Amino acid sequence: MKTPRYRMYNKETLHQKRLGKHTMTKIIIKGRYSTSSEAGIFYHYTSPEGLKGILKSRILYFTDCRFLNDHNERLQINDELDLFWNNNKKNYDANFVKLLKNIKASNYEDSAYSYMESDHSSEKEAVLARYFIFSTSVNNDSLNLWKYYAKNNNYDGYCIGLFTIALTDEWIDRDTGVAIESGLVVYSSEKKQTIIYNAVEKLYDAWCKYKVSDEFNQKIIRDFESWVSITSLFFKNECFEGEEEYRFIAIVPSAKLKSLTFDYSGFTEKMYDFRIVDGVLVPYIKMPFNFWNFEKCWPIASIGIGPSMNYEQKKLGLEHFVTAFDYSFPNLDIYHSKIPLRY
């Protein structure tokens, strides 16, 4: 890590700049919250039933963040925050540390996104939102992910390659207020510490530069609270590193959750629903893709078939299935996993 910026200030320059309206309304650490979003193809692993549903309906399921495979989802950042302050609080003014050191991710819903996305954050009404996640991977042939679909010495999973630009553009719905954030998941504690450090440094630079006031202190707190909330969605335990996840997050206004719908071919579909997973009623959001093109489903680039001895039969069935629709898959590449099997 670099030398903290506070050492650049002395008594003549510390807290000297006057606060203006622009300073109070502009988000200090607004922007990408964990890692840069990327264009390209990312891969969603699913069961045969999941594959059939996605291709047939052109709908993807975004799962409530509290019901994923990591029971510490969103809360993992708290350990990293404790580690950061334990190691670095000596590098910052005690009054600044006092403002931020107890801020943690906690609630499953908050107004962080409406705050972070406003250019006039102090004037914008806070909108409570919930977070729903659709998981993909940068790896199109991952043994770690095929294992979720292992049964009787065979891997019955499929891997759908998705063009992300088309999907992201379509999912941003200005009418309903649903928005999409996407990015690589961060597993390494070292990388997480660097991400936290960079955010804290930006806030500390502003805190040292401007005149001290209760109003500005509250702004510093609110900026960091919102940053922690959003960034927590991209931090995951190191034990999941083998998944190489790239995730899409649907930020859904809580007040609109029950009334969210989308229209397709004359039908209105409710977006909020539940499914049963291992005996648990799991809330999710239905997110349509490529509905504007009735003839071609071009966001689906490929379909991988998991390690299996009956690949040719699975491929034949899949080829027949994709030609049974009223729309085509012009970019579709069907491939077999290269992971060897032993019987």
XYZ file of C-alpha atoms in Angstrom:
343
model
C 0.000 0.000 0.000
C 1.083 3.565 -0.655
C 1.886 6.172 1.977
C -1.374 7.589 3.409
C -2.305 10.976 1.991
C -2.670 12.612 5.389
C 1.103 13.042 5.515
C 0.791 15.515 2.645
C -1.062 17.940 4.925
C 0.395 20.277 7.550
C -1.131 22.813 9.911
C -1.243 25.430 7.166
C -3.192 23.260 4.712
C -5.210 20.927 6.995
C -8.993 21.625 6.998
C -8.550 24.933 5.186
C -10.796 24.630 2.148
C -14.322 25.993 2.411
C -17.279 23.713 1.852
C -19.537 24.450 -1.092
C -22.816 22.994 -2.281
C -21.047 20.968 -4.957
C -18.790 19.366 -2.352
C -21.733 18.385 -0.165
C -23.736 16.835 -3.002
C -21.011 15.076 -4.989
C -20.235 11.485 -3.992
C -16.583 11.245 -2.990
C -16.185 7.538 -3.739
C -18.822 7.196 -6.423
C -18.051 4.767 -9.218
C -17.132 1.119 -9.605
C -17.445 -0.435 -6.178
C -15.215 -3.477 -6.403
C -13.764 -4.239 -9.815
C -14.326 -2.926 -13.294
C -17.190 -4.385 -15.259
C -16.098 -6.191 -18.374
C -17.470 -6.881 -21.826
C -17.368 -10.349 -23.288
C -18.867 -13.767 -22.672
C -19.475 -15.140 -19.190
C -20.733 -18.574 -18.276
C -23.743 -19.646 -16.238
C -23.764 -23.250 -14.984
C -27.149 -24.888 -14.576
C -29.065 -28.168 -14.490
C -30.812 -29.721 -17.511
C -34.085 -28.343 -16.160
C -32.526 -24.896 -15.752
C -31.171 -24.950 -19.299
C -34.561 -25.909 -20.692
C -36.294 -23.128 -18.765
C -33.828 -20.421 -19.806
C -33.871 -21.289 -23.510
C -37.630 -21.703 -23.599
C -38.607 -18.605 -21.633
C -35.614 -16.312 -22.281
C -35.759 -15.424 -18.606
C -32.961 -15.564 -16.035
C -33.491 -15.963 -12.293
C -31.728 -13.543 -9.940
C -31.638 -15.000 -6.420
C -32.047 -12.992 -3.210
C -28.509 -12.448 -1.896
C -29.386 -14.060 1.464
C -30.087 -17.419 -0.156
C -26.811 -18.146 -1.987
C -24.279 -20.913 -1.283
C -22.190 -18.643 0.960
C -24.126 -18.200 4.219
C -21.933 -15.171 4.952
C -22.901 -13.402 1.722
C -22.541 -9.611 2.154
C -21.180 -10.006 5.702
C -17.730 -11.214 4.690
C -16.607 -7.625 4.180
C -16.984 -6.974 7.915
C -13.979 -9.155 8.787
C -11.938 -7.312 6.177
C -12.982 -3.947 7.605
C -11.939 -5.032 11.109
C -8.598 -6.211 9.738
C -8.076 -2.951 7.873
C -8.713 -0.712 10.895
C -6.642 -2.912 13.213
C -3.689 -2.591 10.854
C -4.122 0.992 9.665
C -5.942 3.168 12.211
C -2.601 4.534 13.424
C -2.146 6.110 9.977
C -5.229 8.325 10.288
C -6.455 11.058 12.582
C -8.333 9.534 15.524
C -11.389 11.730 14.857
C -11.602 10.413 11.297
C -11.229 6.789 12.412
C -13.994 7.297 14.960
C -16.371 8.289 12.152
C -15.856 5.123 10.103
C -14.444 2.243 12.124
C -17.806 0.843 13.286
C -19.518 0.956 9.885
C -20.416 -2.556 8.724
C -22.663 -4.316 6.227
C -25.724 -5.647 7.988
C -29.196 -5.161 6.541
C -30.362 -7.150 3.532
C -32.030 -4.000 2.219
C -30.848 -0.393 2.327
C -30.833 2.858 0.378
C -27.142 2.686 -0.594
C -27.696 2.476 -4.334
C -30.107 5.412 -4.605
C -27.596 7.486 -2.645
C -24.563 6.426 -4.680
C -26.246 6.968 -8.033
C -27.454 10.490 -7.336
C -25.475 13.566 -8.347
C -27.331 15.414 -5.615
C -27.247 12.818 -2.854
C -28.254 15.160 -0.031
C -31.378 16.214 -1.922
C -32.494 12.847 -3.294
C -35.066 10.821 -1.388
C -33.631 7.562 -0.060
C -35.084 4.487 -1.760
C -34.835 1.171 0.056
C -33.677 -1.606 -2.245
C -33.007 -5.331 -2.110
C -30.242 -7.139 -3.924
C -30.692 -10.160 -6.214
C -27.759 -11.987 -7.792
C -27.196 -13.914 -11.003
C -23.911 -15.811 -10.961
C -21.663 -16.540 -13.914
C -18.023 -17.523 -14.261
C -15.118 -16.454 -16.437
C -14.311 -20.177 -16.859
C -16.331 -22.166 -19.395
C -15.088 -25.563 -18.188
C -14.808 -25.462 -14.397
C -14.618 -28.730 -12.474
C -15.575 -26.809 -9.315
C -18.852 -25.753 -10.927
C -19.566 -29.015 -12.768
C -19.453 -30.733 -9.364
C -22.708 -29.037 -8.366
C -24.387 -31.217 -11.004
C -22.597 -34.515 -10.336
C -24.828 -37.568 -10.080
C -23.980 -41.290 -10.293
C -20.431 -40.649 -11.559
C -21.741 -38.344 -14.271
C -21.973 -34.567 -14.601
C -25.433 -33.610 -15.798
C -24.830 -29.858 -15.866
C -24.787 -27.413 -18.754
C -22.893 -24.147 -19.150
C -24.549 -21.237 -20.979
C -22.253 -18.596 -22.496
C -23.864 -15.143 -22.394
C -22.873 -11.931 -24.168
C -22.852 -9.488 -21.273
C -23.195 -6.145 -23.084
C -26.537 -7.036 -24.620
C -27.821 -8.370 -21.331
C -26.732 -5.434 -19.202
C -28.149 -2.847 -21.597
C -31.513 -4.534 -21.680
C -31.830 -5.087 -17.955
C -31.601 -1.428 -16.993
C -35.242 -0.497 -16.626
C -35.824 3.184 -16.005
C -39.585 2.730 -15.609
C -39.485 0.182 -12.792
C -36.361 1.544 -11.128
C -34.504 -1.788 -11.365
C -30.823 -1.380 -12.222
C -27.964 -3.804 -12.852
C -24.414 -3.679 -11.533
C -21.867 -6.281 -12.610
C -18.279 -7.138 -11.855
C -15.728 -9.734 -10.873
C -16.004 -11.191 -7.384
C -12.979 -10.564 -5.150
C -11.700 -13.489 -3.063
C -8.163 -12.591 -2.004
C -7.878 -10.806 1.323
C -4.923 -8.826 -0.032
C -7.020 -7.482 -2.919
C -9.906 -6.693 -0.586
C -7.590 -4.749 1.697
C -6.324 -2.724 -1.260
C -9.888 -1.933 -2.361
C -10.840 -0.786 1.156
C -7.622 1.227 1.448
C -8.288 3.113 -1.800
C -11.825 4.019 -0.696
C -10.733 5.175 2.768
C -7.886 7.216 1.284
C -10.292 9.137 -0.954
C -12.513 9.946 1.994
C -9.580 10.897 4.192
C -8.164 13.169 1.526
C -11.484 15.054 1.434
C -11.796 15.103 5.229
C -8.321 16.598 5.590
C -8.850 19.132 2.815
C -12.153 20.717 3.885
C -13.140 22.580 7.012
C -14.461 20.365 9.794
C -18.221 20.444 10.391
C -20.902 18.083 11.646
C -22.593 18.272 8.253
C -19.466 17.223 6.382
C -18.747 14.462 8.895
C -22.214 13.058 8.267
C -21.547 13.133 4.562
C -18.297 11.199 5.042
C -20.191 8.608 7.101
C -22.990 8.278 4.544
C -20.558 7.938 1.651
C -18.715 5.131 3.399
C -21.895 3.364 4.537
C -23.141 3.280 0.963
C -19.786 2.194 -0.416
C -19.548 -0.669 2.098
C -23.067 -1.836 1.295
C -22.494 -2.047 -2.460
C -18.935 -3.374 -2.267
C -19.997 -6.126 0.133
C -21.876 -7.737 -2.752
C -18.587 -8.329 -4.592
C -16.566 -9.760 -1.680
C -16.670 -13.516 -1.157
C -14.863 -16.055 1.011
C -11.579 -17.338 -0.405
C -12.831 -20.940 -0.277
C -15.052 -20.128 -3.290
C -12.152 -18.787 -5.371
C -12.268 -21.755 -7.727
C -15.646 -20.580 -9.036
C -14.023 -17.520 -10.677
C -17.324 -15.686 -10.423
C -18.491 -12.709 -12.411
C -21.820 -11.620 -10.978
C -24.755 -9.488 -12.023
C -26.692 -7.732 -9.272
C -30.254 -6.542 -9.694
C -30.962 -3.602 -7.390
C -34.718 -3.685 -6.839
C -36.707 -0.981 -5.003
C -38.347 -2.795 -2.065
C -41.588 -0.832 -2.318
C -42.039 -1.914 -5.951
C -41.057 -5.539 -5.472
C -44.566 -7.010 -5.493
C -45.765 -4.875 -8.391
C -42.846 -5.355 -10.807
C -43.891 -6.796 -14.176
C -42.716 -7.058 -17.766
C -44.714 -7.564 -20.954
C -43.990 -10.078 -23.683
C -46.162 -11.183 -26.629
C -49.268 -9.704 -25.081
C -48.742 -11.303 -21.666
C -47.811 -9.589 -18.406
C -45.383 -11.500 -16.185
C -44.777 -10.780 -12.499
C -41.064 -10.525 -11.773
C -40.992 -11.403 -8.054
C -41.546 -15.053 -7.194
C -40.387 -18.006 -5.072
C -38.985 -21.442 -5.862
C -38.178 -24.399 -3.629
C -34.488 -25.264 -3.225
C -33.548 -28.028 -0.762
C -36.868 -27.532 0.995
C -36.396 -23.756 1.308
C -38.706 -21.155 -0.276
C -36.181 -18.944 -2.069
C -37.193 -15.485 -3.363
C -35.991 -14.487 -6.806
C -36.517 -11.971 -9.598
C -37.328 -12.951 -13.179
C -35.198 -10.932 -15.572
C -36.036 -11.177 -19.300
C -33.414 -10.913 -22.011
C -33.572 -10.431 -25.787
C -37.361 -9.921 -25.753
C -37.101 -7.166 -28.348
C -35.901 -9.640 -30.999
C -38.587 -12.194 -31.833
C -36.540 -13.945 -34.538
C -33.070 -14.347 -33.034
C -31.707 -15.010 -29.549
C -28.186 -13.709 -30.086
C -27.126 -13.083 -26.428
C -26.595 -16.845 -25.988
C -23.182 -17.566 -27.489
C -22.546 -21.145 -26.457
C -23.763 -24.122 -24.470
C -21.268 -26.446 -22.829
C -22.111 -30.012 -21.903
C -20.542 -31.296 -18.708
C -18.103 -34.228 -18.496
C -20.088 -37.320 -19.503
C -19.920 -40.593 -21.373
C -23.118 -39.890 -23.332
C -22.039 -36.568 -24.817
C -23.148 -37.393 -28.366
C -26.662 -38.205 -27.196
C -26.860 -35.032 -25.111
C -25.593 -32.962 -27.999
C -28.130 -34.488 -30.401
C -30.984 -33.790 -27.990
C -29.793 -30.219 -27.488
C -29.518 -29.607 -31.240
C -33.090 -30.751 -31.734
C -34.260 -28.660 -28.785
C -32.781 -25.346 -29.969
C -34.341 -25.774 -33.432
C -37.808 -26.331 -31.960
C -38.390 -22.638 -31.141
C -39.847 -19.853 -33.256
C -36.532 -17.996 -32.836
C -33.012 -19.059 -33.745
C -29.664 -18.990 -31.938
C -27.368 -17.587 -34.646
C -24.167 -17.515 -32.567
C -24.607 -20.832 -30.788
C -21.586 -23.089 -30.290
C -22.177 -26.437 -28.578
C -19.098 -27.961 -26.968
C -18.115 -30.790 -24.630
C -16.101 -30.401 -21.451
C -12.470 -31.423 -21.828
C -12.290 -32.694 -18.245
C -11.550 -36.464 -18.401
C -13.714 -39.021 -16.605
C -12.700 -42.396 -15.167
C -15.153 -45.249 -14.598
